[in-house]
Amino acid sequence: MIRHLLSIKDLDPEGIERVLATAATFQADGPRIMRKYPTLRGKTVVNLFYEASTRTRTSFELAAKRLSADVVNFSVSGSAVEKGESLKDTAQTIEAMGVDAIVIRHSSSGAPNRLAGWVSASVINAGDGMHEHPTQALLDLYTIRQHFGSFSGLRVAIVGDIAHSRVARSNVWGLQMMGADVTLVGPPTLLPPRVEGWGVETTADIEAVLPKADVVYLLRMQLERGTGATVPTLREYSRLWGLDAARATLLKDEALIMHPGPMNRGVEITADAAELPRSVITDQVANGVAVRMALLYLMLGGRDAREEVPVE
Ligand code: NCD
């Protein structure tokens, strides 16, 4: 297995398949993992979060604890970072204490790659700037496969703020690797520069795409990254590209609605659309724990999950 997960491209289709299959074994008794496995006893995982996070940080923490690893949550506020300590110094300090994996979220694209050059621990990218969020892509792939069984020929429409989205980047590369077709939907101002090189279709017409899509994946408007300035008004955005229950009727019966969270309800998705039976947004969160367990297990533990006897 890989030593670091900095980009979804660090995995090949077999590697992705292995993570998804291992995650499924952890969910053998149900979507919420109640058991604790002894697999990573004696290992230490540090969550190094320089940016806000609810579900990703909690999910990594739960995943590591379910595998019996020791978990240290390092958040910037209250740390020496506030006194001006650099990422390199912080990393070396943490490393000197003896850790096996560092899960990092940072507002700068490429910060996890720099970190990986400075430490001997495994580095896992939990979201870096507008670059990548590979574990989000893995849990999204897992959720899609849960419903469709495979990816080949599936049509996934990713809607909204693609330009500022690390989730979109990791998902596009991951979905393509697994054989799905991706269409990016949104105003041209929210498409990334040089999107021609991505190998995807692009369109501004959501209503033309929905009837053909197997999955519609709404992205959060990244207001903290300046998205507000790229659309006339959020109300206008929501009228033209938002998903509400009425627009969702254009979807095929078996099509899924996904969103990585946190949602701006009433902007990219309305509350009634998020709560439709075809919405798998809470499944994504539940699956995140299993997928992160699989990843930690494969990166730090090694052997086949099925060999392990649960502790309780
Ligand atoms: C995403 C993130 O932080 O990149 N959230 C998440 O990890 N579930 C998406 C977002 O913030 O829009």
mmCIF file with all atom_site columns, N, CA and C in Angstrom, residues 143-214:
data_model
loop_
_atom_site.group_PDB
_atom_site.id
_atom_site.type_symbol
_atom_site.label_atom_id
_atom_site.label_alt_id
_atom_site.label_comp_id
_atom_site.label_asym_id
_atom_site.label_entity_id
_atom_site.label_seq_id
_atom_site.pdbx_PDB_ins_code
_atom_site.Cartn_x
_atom_site.Cartn_y
_atom_site.Cartn_z
_atom_site.occupancy
_atom_site.B_iso_or_equiv
_atom_site.pdbx_formal_charge
_atom_site.auth_seq_id
_atom_site.auth_comp_id
_atom_site.auth_asym_id
_atom_site.auth_atom_id
_atom_site.pdbx_PDB_model_num
ATOM 1   N N  . THR A 1 143 ? -19.789 5.378  -1.650  1.00 0.00 ? 143 THR A N  1
ATOM 2   C CA . THR A 1 143 ? -21.236 5.595  -1.568  1.00 0.00 ? 143 THR A CA 1
ATOM 3   C C  . THR A 1 143 ? -21.890 5.316  -2.924  1.00 0.00 ? 143 THR A C  1
ATOM 4   N N  . ILE A 1 144 ? -21.239 5.748  -3.987  1.00 0.00 ? 144 ILE A N  1
ATOM 5   C CA . ILE A 1 144 ? -21.784 5.513  -5.334  1.00 0.00 ? 144 ILE A CA 1
ATOM 6   C C  . ILE A 1 144 ? -21.802 4.016  -5.632  1.00 0.00 ? 144 ILE A C  1
ATOM 7   N N  . ARG A 1 145 ? -20.718 3.346  -5.268  1.00 0.00 ? 145 ARG A N  1
ATOM 8   C CA . ARG A 1 145 ? -20.651 1.916  -5.570  1.00 0.00 ? 145 ARG A CA 1
ATOM 9   C C  . ARG A 1 145 ? -21.661 1.106  -4.759  1.00 0.00 ? 145 ARG A C  1
ATOM 10  N N  . GLN A 1 146 ? -21.945 1.582  -3.545  1.00 0.00 ? 146 GLN A N  1
ATOM 11  C CA . GLN A 1 146 ? -22.955 0.933  -2.715  1.00 0.00 ? 146 GLN A CA 1
ATOM 12  C C  . GLN A 1 146 ? -24.294 0.825  -3.460  1.00 0.00 ? 146 GLN A C  1
ATOM 13  N N  . HIS A 1 147 ? -24.591 1.841  -4.253  1.00 0.00 ? 147 HIS A N  1
ATOM 14  C CA . HIS A 1 147 ? -25.879 1.880  -4.943  1.00 0.00 ? 147 HIS A CA 1
ATOM 15  C C  . HIS A 1 147 ? -25.854 1.264  -6.329  1.00 0.00 ? 147 HIS A C  1
ATOM 16  N N  . PHE A 1 148 ? -24.746 1.399  -7.017  1.00 0.00 ? 148 PHE A N  1
ATOM 17  C CA . PHE A 1 148 ? -24.734 0.978  -8.422  1.00 0.00 ? 148 PHE A CA 1
ATOM 18  C C  . PHE A 1 148 ? -23.864 -0.256 -8.674  1.00 0.00 ? 148 PHE A C  1
ATOM 19  N N  . GLY A 1 149 ? -23.065 -0.639 -7.695  1.00 0.00 ? 149 GLY A N  1
ATOM 20  C CA . GLY A 1 149 ? -22.257 -1.854 -7.847  1.00 0.00 ? 149 GLY A CA 1
ATOM 21  C C  . GLY A 1 149 ? -20.964 -1.662 -8.622  1.00 0.00 ? 149 GLY A C  1
ATOM 22  N N  . SER A 1 150 ? -20.979 -0.765 -9.597  1.00 0.00 ? 150 SER A N  1
ATOM 23  C CA . SER A 1 150 ? -19.748 -0.501 -10.347 1.00 0.00 ? 150 SER A CA 1
ATOM 24  C C  . SER A 1 150 ? -19.828 0.913  -10.902 1.00 0.00 ? 150 SER A C  1
ATOM 25  N N  . PHE A 1 151 ? -18.791 1.319  -11.592 1.00 0.00 ? 151 PHE A N  1
ATOM 26  C CA . PHE A 1 151 ? -18.719 2.710  -12.059 1.00 0.00 ? 151 PHE A CA 1
ATOM 27  C C  . PHE A 1 151 ? -18.817 2.826  -13.569 1.00 0.00 ? 151 PHE A C  1
ATOM 28  N N  . SER A 1 152 ? -18.597 1.721  -14.259 1.00 0.00 ? 152 SER A N  1
ATOM 29  C CA . SER A 1 152 ? -18.428 1.896  -15.696 1.00 0.00 ? 152 SER A CA 1
ATOM 30  C C  . SER A 1 152 ? -19.731 2.351  -16.340 1.00 0.00 ? 152 SER A C  1
ATOM 31  N N  . GLY A 1 153 ? -19.624 3.410  -17.120 1.00 0.00 ? 153 GLY A N  1
ATOM 32  C CA . GLY A 1 153 ? -20.780 3.970  -17.799 1.00 0.00 ? 153 GLY A CA 1
ATOM 33  C C  . GLY A 1 153 ? -21.649 4.879  -16.945 1.00 0.00 ? 153 GLY A C  1
ATOM 34  N N  . LEU A 1 154 ? -21.349 4.986  -15.634 1.00 0.00 ? 154 LEU A N  1
ATOM 35  C CA . LEU A 1 154 ? -22.171 5.875  -14.798 1.00 0.00 ? 154 LEU A CA 1
ATOM 36  C C  . LEU A 1 154 ? -21.921 7.329  -15.183 1.00 0.00 ? 154 LEU A C  1
ATOM 37  N N  . ARG A 1 155 ? -22.986 8.117  -15.131 1.00 0.00 ? 155 ARG A N  1
ATOM 38  C CA . ARG A 1 155 ? -22.854 9.537  -15.458 1.00 0.00 ? 155 ARG A CA 1
ATOM 39  C C  . ARG A 1 155 ? -23.012 10.360 -14.192 1.00 0.00 ? 155 ARG A C  1
ATOM 40  N N  . VAL A 1 156 ? -21.968 11.081 -13.871 1.00 0.00 ? 156 VAL A N  1
ATOM 41  C CA . VAL A 1 156 ? -21.966 11.886 -12.652 1.00 0.00 ? 156 VAL A CA 1
ATOM 42  C C  . VAL A 1 156 ? -21.888 13.351 -13.039 1.00 0.00 ? 156 VAL A C  1
ATOM 43  N N  . ALA A 1 157 ? -22.866 14.131 -12.564 1.00 0.00 ? 157 ALA A N  1
ATOM 44  C CA . ALA A 1 157 ? -22.859 15.572 -12.812 1.00 0.00 ? 157 ALA A CA 1
ATOM 45  C C  . ALA A 1 157 ? -22.397 16.267 -11.539 1.00 0.00 ? 157 ALA A C  1
ATOM 46  N N  . ILE A 1 158 ? -21.302 17.005 -11.632 1.00 0.00 ? 158 ILE A N  1
ATOM 47  C CA . ILE A 1 158 ? -20.804 17.761 -10.477 1.00 0.00 ? 158 ILE A CA 1
ATOM 48  C C  . ILE A 1 158 ? -21.167 19.224 -10.727 1.00 0.00 ? 158 ILE A C  1
ATOM 49  N N  . VAL A 1 159 ? -21.927 19.802 -9.782  1.00 0.00 ? 159 VAL A N  1
ATOM 50  C CA . VAL A 1 159 ? -22.555 21.087 -10.041 1.00 0.00 ? 159 VAL A CA 1
ATOM 51  C C  . VAL A 1 159 ? -22.039 22.160 -9.096  1.00 0.00 ? 159 VAL A C  1
ATOM 52  N N  . GLY A 1 160 ? -21.653 23.292 -9.658  1.00 0.00 ? 160 GLY A N  1
ATOM 53  C CA . GLY A 1 160 ? -21.404 24.462 -8.820  1.00 0.00 ? 160 GLY A CA 1
ATOM 54  C C  . GLY A 1 160 ? -20.004 24.992 -8.896  1.00 0.00 ? 160 GLY A C  1
ATOM 55  N N  . ASP A 1 161 ? -19.467 25.223 -7.702  1.00 0.00 ? 161 ASP A N  1
ATOM 56  C CA . ASP A 1 161 ? -18.221 25.958 -7.576  1.00 0.00 ? 161 ASP A CA 1
ATOM 57  C C  . ASP A 1 161 ? -17.012 25.046 -7.809  1.00 0.00 ? 161 ASP A C  1
ATOM 58  N N  . ILE A 1 162 ? -16.851 24.636 -9.046  1.00 0.00 ? 162 ILE A N  1
ATOM 59  C CA . ILE A 1 162 ? -15.764 23.698 -9.367  1.00 0.00 ? 162 ILE A CA 1
ATOM 60  C C  . ILE A 1 162 ? -14.412 24.393 -9.188  1.00 0.00 ? 162 ILE A C  1
ATOM 61  N N  . ALA A 1 163 ? -14.361 25.653 -9.589  1.00 0.00 ? 163 ALA A N  1
ATOM 62  C CA . ALA A 1 163 ? -13.080 26.379 -9.609  1.00 0.00 ? 163 ALA A CA 1
ATOM 63  C C  . ALA A 1 163 ? -12.379 26.343 -8.252  1.00 0.00 ? 163 ALA A C  1
ATOM 64  N N  . HIS A 1 164 ? -13.162 26.498 -7.173  1.00 0.00 ? 164 HIS A N  1
ATOM 65  C CA . HIS A 1 164 ? -12.541 26.593 -5.856  1.00 0.00 ? 164 HIS A CA 1
ATOM 66  C C  . HIS A 1 164 ? -12.570 25.272 -5.093  1.00 0.00 ? 164 HIS A C  1
ATOM 67  N N  . SER A 1 165 ? -12.967 24.193 -5.779  1.00 0.00 ? 165 SER A N  1
ATOM 68  C CA . SER A 1 165 ? -13.283 22.976 -5.030  1.00 0.00 ? 165 SER A CA 1
ATOM 69  C C  . SER A 1 165 ? -12.232 21.881 -5.108  1.00 0.00 ? 165 SER A C  1
ATOM 70  N N  . ARG A 1 166 ? -11.653 21.576 -3.956  1.00 0.00 ? 166 ARG A N  1
ATOM 71  C CA . ARG A 1 166 ? -10.731 20.435 -3.880  1.00 0.00 ? 166 ARG A CA 1
ATOM 72  C C  . ARG A 1 166 ? -11.512 19.121 -3.974  1.00 0.00 ? 166 ARG A C  1
ATOM 73  N N  . VAL A 1 167 ? -12.770 19.169 -3.514  1.00 0.00 ? 167 VAL A N  1
ATOM 74  C CA . VAL A 1 167 ? -13.606 17.970 -3.598  1.00 0.00 ? 167 VAL A CA 1
ATOM 75  C C  . VAL A 1 167 ? -13.839 17.609 -5.075  1.00 0.00 ? 167 VAL A C  1
ATOM 76  N N  . ALA A 1 168 ? -14.110 18.635 -5.890  1.00 0.00 ? 168 ALA A N  1
ATOM 77  C CA . ALA A 1 168 ? -14.354 18.374 -7.314  1.00 0.00 ? 168 ALA A CA 1
ATOM 78  C C  . ALA A 1 168 ? -13.121 17.773 -7.962  1.00 0.00 ? 168 ALA A C  1
ATOM 79  N N  . ARG A 1 169 ? -11.964 18.335 -7.678  1.00 0.00 ? 169 ARG A N  1
ATOM 80  C CA . ARG A 1 169 ? -10.751 17.815 -8.325  1.00 0.00 ? 169 ARG A CA 1
ATOM 81  C C  . ARG A 1 169 ? -10.540 16.345 -7.985  1.00 0.00 ? 169 ARG A C  1
ATOM 82  N N  . SER A 1 170 ? -10.552 16.010 -6.696  1.00 0.00 ? 170 SER A N  1
ATOM 83  C CA . SER A 1 170 ? -10.297 14.606 -6.326  1.00 0.00 ? 170 SER A CA 1
ATOM 84  C C  . SER A 1 170 ? -11.380 13.693 -6.881  1.00 0.00 ? 170 SER A C  1
ATOM 85  N N  . ASN A 1 171 ? -12.632 14.168 -6.872  1.00 0.00 ? 171 ASN A N  1
ATOM 86  C CA . ASN A 1 171 ? -13.711 13.325 -7.394  1.00 0.00 ? 171 ASN A CA 1
ATOM 87  C C  . ASN A 1 171 ? -13.600 13.116 -8.899  1.00 0.00 ? 171 ASN A C  1
ATOM 88  N N  . VAL A 1 172 ? -13.268 14.161 -9.626  1.00 0.00 ? 172 VAL A N  1
ATOM 89  C CA . VAL A 1 172 ? -13.138 14.006 -11.080 1.00 0.00 ? 172 VAL A CA 1
ATOM 90  C C  . VAL A 1 172 ? -12.064 12.962 -11.387 1.00 0.00 ? 172 VAL A C  1
ATOM 91  N N  . TRP A 1 173 ? -10.891 13.099 -10.769 1.00 0.00 ? 173 TRP A N  1
ATOM 92  C CA . TRP A 1 173 ? -9.806  12.148 -11.097 1.00 0.00 ? 173 TRP A CA 1
ATOM 93  C C  . TRP A 1 173 ? -10.197 10.733 -10.662 1.00 0.00 ? 173 TRP A C  1
ATOM 94  N N  . GLY A 1 174 ? -10.795 10.620 -9.479  1.00 0.00 ? 174 GLY A N  1
ATOM 95  C CA . GLY A 1 174 ? -11.166 9.296  -8.955  1.00 0.00 ? 174 GLY A CA 1
ATOM 96  C C  . GLY A 1 174 ? -12.243 8.635  -9.811  1.00 0.00 ? 174 GLY A C  1
ATOM 97  N N  . LEU A 1 175 ? -13.275 9.403  -10.149 1.00 0.00 ? 175 LEU A N  1
ATOM 98  C CA . LEU A 1 175 ? -14.366 8.842  -10.956 1.00 0.00 ? 175 LEU A CA 1
ATOM 99  C C  . LEU A 1 175 ? -13.868 8.425  -12.326 1.00 0.00 ? 175 LEU A C  1
ATOM 100 N N  . GLN A 1 176 ? -13.011 9.264  -12.898 1.00 0.00 ? 176 GLN A N  1
ATOM 101 C CA . GLN A 1 176 ? -12.477 8.914  -14.226 1.00 0.00 ? 176 GLN A CA 1
ATOM 102 C C  . GLN A 1 176 ? -11.658 7.636  -14.155 1.00 0.00 ? 176 GLN A C  1
ATOM 103 N N  . MET A 1 177 ? -10.836 7.531  -13.093 1.00 0.00 ? 177 MET A N  1
ATOM 104 C CA . MET A 1 177 ? -10.003 6.325  -12.958 1.00 0.00 ? 177 MET A CA 1
ATOM 105 C C  . MET A 1 177 ? -10.859 5.068  -12.904 1.00 0.00 ? 177 MET A C  1
ATOM 106 N N  . MET A 1 178 ? -12.042 5.197  -12.257 1.00 0.00 ? 178 MET A N  1
ATOM 107 C CA . MET A 1 178 ? -12.894 4.030  -12.080 1.00 0.00 ? 178 MET A CA 1
ATOM 108 C C  . MET A 1 178 ? -13.847 3.805  -13.257 1.00 0.00 ? 178 MET A C  1
ATOM 109 N N  . GLY A 1 179 ? -13.814 4.702  -14.246 1.00 0.00 ? 179 GLY A N  1
ATOM 110 C CA . GLY A 1 179 ? -14.590 4.449  -15.464 1.00 0.00 ? 179 GLY A CA 1
ATOM 111 C C  . GLY A 1 179 ? -15.903 5.197  -15.588 1.00 0.00 ? 179 GLY A C  1
ATOM 112 N N  . ALA A 1 180 ? -16.167 6.155  -14.681 1.00 0.00 ? 180 ALA A N  1
ATOM 113 C CA . ALA A 1 180 ? -17.409 6.937  -14.795 1.00 0.00 ? 180 ALA A CA 1
ATOM 114 C C  . ALA A 1 180 ? -17.199 8.128  -15.737 1.00 0.00 ? 180 ALA A C  1
ATOM 115 N N  . ASP A 1 181 ? -18.322 8.646  -16.264 1.00 0.00 ? 181 ASP A N  1
ATOM 116 C CA . ASP A 1 181 ? -18.285 9.855  -17.097 1.00 0.00 ? 181 ASP A CA 1
ATOM 117 C C  . ASP A 1 181 ? -18.681 11.041 -16.230 1.00 0.00 ? 181 ASP A C  1
ATOM 118 N N  . VAL A 1 182 ? -17.897 12.098 -16.309 1.00 0.00 ? 182 VAL A N  1
ATOM 119 C CA . VAL A 1 182 ? -18.174 13.262 -15.455 1.00 0.00 ? 182 VAL A CA 1
ATOM 120 C C  . VAL A 1 182 ? -18.550 14.459 -16.317 1.00 0.00 ? 182 VAL A C  1
ATOM 121 N N  . THR A 1 183 ? -19.611 15.146 -15.907 1.00 0.00 ? 183 THR A N  1
ATOM 122 C CA . THR A 1 183 ? -19.973 16.421 -16.527 1.00 0.00 ? 183 THR A CA 1
ATOM 123 C C  . THR A 1 183 ? -19.934 17.493 -15.442 1.00 0.00 ? 183 THR A C  1
ATOM 124 N N  . LEU A 1 184 ? -19.283 18.582 -15.732 1.00 0.00 ? 184 LEU A N  1
ATOM 125 C CA . LEU A 1 184 ? -19.235 19.700 -14.781 1.00 0.00 ? 184 LEU A CA 1
ATOM 126 C C  . LEU A 1 184 ? -20.290 20.711 -15.197 1.00 0.00 ? 184 LEU A C  1
ATOM 127 N N  . VAL A 1 185 ? -21.086 21.151 -14.207 1.00 0.00 ? 185 VAL A N  1
ATOM 128 C CA . VAL A 1 185 ? -22.201 22.037 -14.498 1.00 0.00 ? 185 VAL A CA 1
ATOM 129 C C  . VAL A 1 185 ? -22.090 23.301 -13.659 1.00 0.00 ? 185 VAL A C  1
ATOM 130 N N  . GLY A 1 186 ? -22.237 24.445 -14.301 1.00 0.00 ? 186 GLY A N  1
ATOM 131 C CA . GLY A 1 186 ? -22.225 25.689 -13.531 1.00 0.00 ? 186 GLY A CA 1
ATOM 132 C C  . GLY A 1 186 ? -21.945 26.860 -14.431 1.00 0.00 ? 186 GLY A C  1
ATOM 133 N N  . PRO A 1 187 ? -21.971 28.048 -13.861 1.00 0.00 ? 187 PRO A N  1
ATOM 134 C CA . PRO A 1 187 ? -21.653 29.218 -14.676 1.00 0.00 ? 187 PRO A CA 1
ATOM 135 C C  . PRO A 1 187 ? -20.184 29.176 -15.093 1.00 0.00 ? 187 PRO A C  1
ATOM 136 N N  . PRO A 1 188 ? -19.853 29.673 -16.262 1.00 0.00 ? 188 PRO A N  1
ATOM 137 C CA . PRO A 1 188 ? -18.465 29.629 -16.733 1.00 0.00 ? 188 PRO A CA 1
ATOM 138 C C  . PRO A 1 188 ? -17.497 30.265 -15.734 1.00 0.00 ? 188 PRO A C  1
ATOM 139 N N  . THR A 1 189 ? -17.962 31.224 -14.954 1.00 0.00 ? 189 THR A N  1
ATOM 140 C CA . THR A 1 189 ? -17.066 31.871 -13.981 1.00 0.00 ? 189 THR A CA 1
ATOM 141 C C  . THR A 1 189 ? -16.670 30.931 -12.850 1.00 0.00 ? 189 THR A C  1
ATOM 142 N N  . LEU A 1 190 ? -17.401 29.836 -12.690 1.00 0.00 ? 190 LEU A N  1
ATOM 143 C CA . LEU A 1 190 ? -17.055 28.892 -11.617 1.00 0.00 ? 190 LEU A CA 1
ATOM 144 C C  . LEU A 1 190 ? -16.380 27.622 -12.145 1.00 0.00 ? 190 LEU A C  1
ATOM 145 N N  . LEU A 1 191 ? -16.089 27.618 -13.443 1.00 0.00 ? 191 LEU A N  1
ATOM 146 C CA . LEU A 1 191 ? -15.300 26.506 -13.981 1.00 0.00 ? 191 LEU A CA 1
ATOM 147 C C  . LEU A 1 191 ? -13.821 26.841 -13.800 1.00 0.00 ? 191 LEU A C  1
ATOM 148 N N  . PRO A 1 192 ? -12.998 25.835 -13.572 1.00 0.00 ? 192 PRO A N  1
ATOM 149 C CA . PRO A 1 192 ? -11.581 26.123 -13.342 1.00 0.00 ? 192 PRO A CA 1
ATOM 150 C C  . PRO A 1 192 ? -10.873 26.530 -14.634 1.00 0.00 ? 192 PRO A C  1
ATOM 151 N N  . PRO A 1 193 ? -9.783  27.264 -14.528 1.00 0.00 ? 193 PRO A N  1
ATOM 152 C CA . PRO A 1 193 ? -8.997  27.557 -15.717 1.00 0.00 ? 193 PRO A CA 1
ATOM 153 C C  . PRO A 1 193 ? -8.453  26.248 -16.307 1.00 0.00 ? 193 PRO A C  1
ATOM 154 N N  . ARG A 1 194 ? -8.279  26.197 -17.589 1.00 0.00 ? 194 ARG A N  1
ATOM 155 C CA . ARG A 1 194 ? -7.721  25.025 -18.286 1.00 0.00 ? 194 ARG A CA 1
ATOM 156 C C  . ARG A 1 194 ? -8.531  23.740 -18.062 1.00 0.00 ? 194 ARG A C  1
ATOM 157 N N  . VAL A 1 195 ? -9.844  23.915 -17.938 1.00 0.00 ? 195 VAL A N  1
ATOM 158 C CA . VAL A 1 195 ? -10.691 22.738 -17.715 1.00 0.00 ? 195 VAL A CA 1
ATOM 159 C C  . VAL A 1 195 ? -10.696 21.821 -18.940 1.00 0.00 ? 195 VAL A C  1
ATOM 160 N N  . GLU A 1 196 ? -10.306 22.349 -20.090 1.00 0.00 ? 196 GLU A N  1
ATOM 161 C CA . GLU A 1 196 ? -10.258 21.533 -21.326 1.00 0.00 ? 196 GLU A CA 1
ATOM 162 C C  . GLU A 1 196 ? -9.386  20.297 -21.106 1.00 0.00 ? 196 GLU A C  1
ATOM 163 N N  . GLY A 1 197 ? -8.346  20.464 -20.288 1.00 0.00 ? 197 GLY A N  1
ATOM 164 C CA . GLY A 1 197 ? -7.425  19.351 -20.069 1.00 0.00 ? 197 GLY A CA 1
ATOM 165 C C  . GLY A 1 197 ? -7.971  18.288 -19.116 1.00 0.00 ? 197 GLY A C  1
ATOM 166 N N  . TRP A 1 198 ? -9.144  18.506 -18.545 1.00 0.00 ? 198 TRP A N  1
ATOM 167 C CA . TRP A 1 198 ? -9.651  17.575 -17.530 1.00 0.00 ? 198 TRP A CA 1
ATOM 168 C C  . TRP A 1 198 ? -10.328 16.345 -18.122 1.00 0.00 ? 198 TRP A C  1
ATOM 169 N N  . GLY A 1 199 ? -10.659 16.392 -19.403 1.00 0.00 ? 199 GLY A N  1
ATOM 170 C CA . GLY A 1 199 ? -11.327 15.242 -20.017 1.00 0.00 ? 199 GLY A CA 1
ATOM 171 C C  . GLY A 1 199 ? -12.777 15.084 -19.582 1.00 0.00 ? 199 GLY A C  1
ATOM 172 N N  . VAL A 1 200 ? -13.442 16.194 -19.288 1.00 0.00 ? 200 VAL A N  1
ATOM 173 C CA . VAL A 1 200 ? -14.852 16.134 -18.875 1.00 0.00 ? 200 VAL A CA 1
ATOM 174 C C  . VAL A 1 200 ? -15.668 17.037 -19.788 1.00 0.00 ? 200 VAL A C  1
ATOM 175 N N  . GLU A 1 201 ? -16.983 16.789 -19.805 1.00 0.00 ? 201 GLU A N  1
ATOM 176 C CA . GLU A 1 201 ? -17.857 17.736 -20.504 1.00 0.00 ? 201 GLU A CA 1
ATOM 177 C C  . GLU A 1 201 ? -18.196 18.861 -19.541 1.00 0.00 ? 201 GLU A C  1
ATOM 178 N N  . THR A 1 202 ? -18.468 20.038 -20.093 1.00 0.00 ? 202 THR A N  1
ATOM 179 C CA . THR A 1 202 ? -18.906 21.147 -19.239 1.00 0.00 ? 202 THR A CA 1
ATOM 180 C C  . THR A 1 202 ? -20.158 21.767 -19.856 1.00 0.00 ? 202 THR A C  1
ATOM 181 N N  . THR A 1 203 ? -21.026 22.249 -19.010 1.00 0.00 ? 203 THR A N  1
ATOM 182 C CA . THR A 1 203 ? -22.231 22.913 -19.496 1.00 0.00 ? 203 THR A CA 1
ATOM 183 C C  . THR A 1 203 ? -22.759 23.852 -18.417 1.00 0.00 ? 203 THR A C  1
ATOM 184 N N  . ALA A 1 204 ? -23.535 24.837 -18.846 1.00 0.00 ? 204 ALA A N  1
ATOM 185 C CA . ALA A 1 204 ? -24.189 25.724 -17.877 1.00 0.00 ? 204 ALA A CA 1
ATOM 186 C C  . ALA A 1 204 ? -25.643 25.306 -17.667 1.00 0.00 ? 204 ALA A C  1
ATOM 187 N N  . ASP A 1 205 ? -26.095 24.283 -18.388 1.00 0.00 ? 205 ASP A N  1
ATOM 188 C CA . ASP A 1 205 ? -27.518 23.955 -18.392 1.00 0.00 ? 205 ASP A CA 1
ATOM 189 C C  . ASP A 1 205 ? -27.836 22.750 -17.509 1.00 0.00 ? 205 ASP A C  1
ATOM 190 N N  . ILE A 1 206 ? -28.147 23.009 -16.265 1.00 0.00 ? 206 ILE A N  1
ATOM 191 C CA . ILE A 1 206 ? -28.383 21.896 -15.330 1.00 0.00 ? 206 ILE A CA 1
ATOM 192 C C  . ILE A 1 206 ? -29.614 21.079 -15.735 1.00 0.00 ? 206 ILE A C  1
ATOM 193 N N  . GLU A 1 207 ? -30.619 21.730 -16.249 1.00 0.00 ? 207 GLU A N  1
ATOM 194 C CA . GLU A 1 207 ? -31.854 20.991 -16.538 1.00 0.00 ? 207 GLU A CA 1
ATOM 195 C C  . GLU A 1 207 ? -31.694 20.040 -17.720 1.00 0.00 ? 207 GLU A C  1
ATOM 196 N N  . ALA A 1 208 ? -30.710 20.302 -18.557 1.00 0.00 ? 208 ALA A N  1
ATOM 197 C CA . ALA A 1 208 ? -30.443 19.369 -19.658 1.00 0.00 ? 208 ALA A CA 1
ATOM 198 C C  . ALA A 1 208 ? -29.674 18.143 -19.150 1.00 0.00 ? 208 ALA A C  1
ATOM 199 N N  . VAL A 1 209 ? -28.930 18.324 -18.072 1.00 0.00 ? 209 VAL A N  1
ATOM 200 C CA . VAL A 1 209 ? -28.059 17.256 -17.579 1.00 0.00 ? 209 VAL A CA 1
ATOM 201 C C  . VAL A 1 209 ? -28.801 16.303 -16.626 1.00 0.00 ? 209 VAL A C  1
ATOM 202 N N  . LEU A 1 210 ? -29.694 16.850 -15.817 1.00 0.00 ? 210 LEU A N  1
ATOM 203 C CA . LEU A 1 210 ? -30.316 16.035 -14.763 1.00 0.00 ? 210 LEU A CA 1
ATOM 204 C C  . LEU A 1 210 ? -31.011 14.763 -15.275 1.00 0.00 ? 210 LEU A C  1
ATOM 205 N N  . PRO A 1 211 ? -31.763 14.802 -16.373 1.00 0.00 ? 211 PRO A N  1
ATOM 206 C CA . PRO A 1 211 ? -32.452 13.577 -16.804 1.00 0.00 ? 211 PRO A CA 1
ATOM 207 C C  . PRO A 1 211 ? -31.501 12.444 -17.193 1.00 0.00 ? 211 PRO A C  1
ATOM 208 N N  . LYS A 1 212 ? -30.238 12.796 -17.503 1.00 0.00 ? 212 LYS A N  1
ATOM 209 C CA . LYS A 1 212 ? -29.291 11.761 -17.937 1.00 0.00 ? 212 LYS A CA 1
ATOM 210 C C  . LYS A 1 212 ? -28.368 11.299 -16.809 1.00 0.00 ? 212 LYS A C  1
ATOM 211 N N  . ALA A 1 213 ? -28.395 12.019 -15.700 1.00 0.00 ? 213 ALA A N  1
ATOM 212 C CA . ALA A 1 213 ? -27.398 11.758 -14.651 1.00 0.00 ? 213 ALA A CA 1
ATOM 213 C C  . ALA A 1 213 ? -27.794 10.586 -13.758 1.00 0.00 ? 213 ALA A C  1
ATOM 214 N N  . ASP A 1 214 ? -26.793 9.789  -13.357 1.00 0.00 ? 214 ASP A N  1
ATOM 215 C CA . ASP A 1 214 ? -27.019 8.768  -12.331 1.00 0.00 ? 214 ASP A CA 1
ATOM 216 C C  . ASP A 1 214 ? -26.762 9.354  -10.947 1.00 0.00 ? 214 ASP A C  1
#
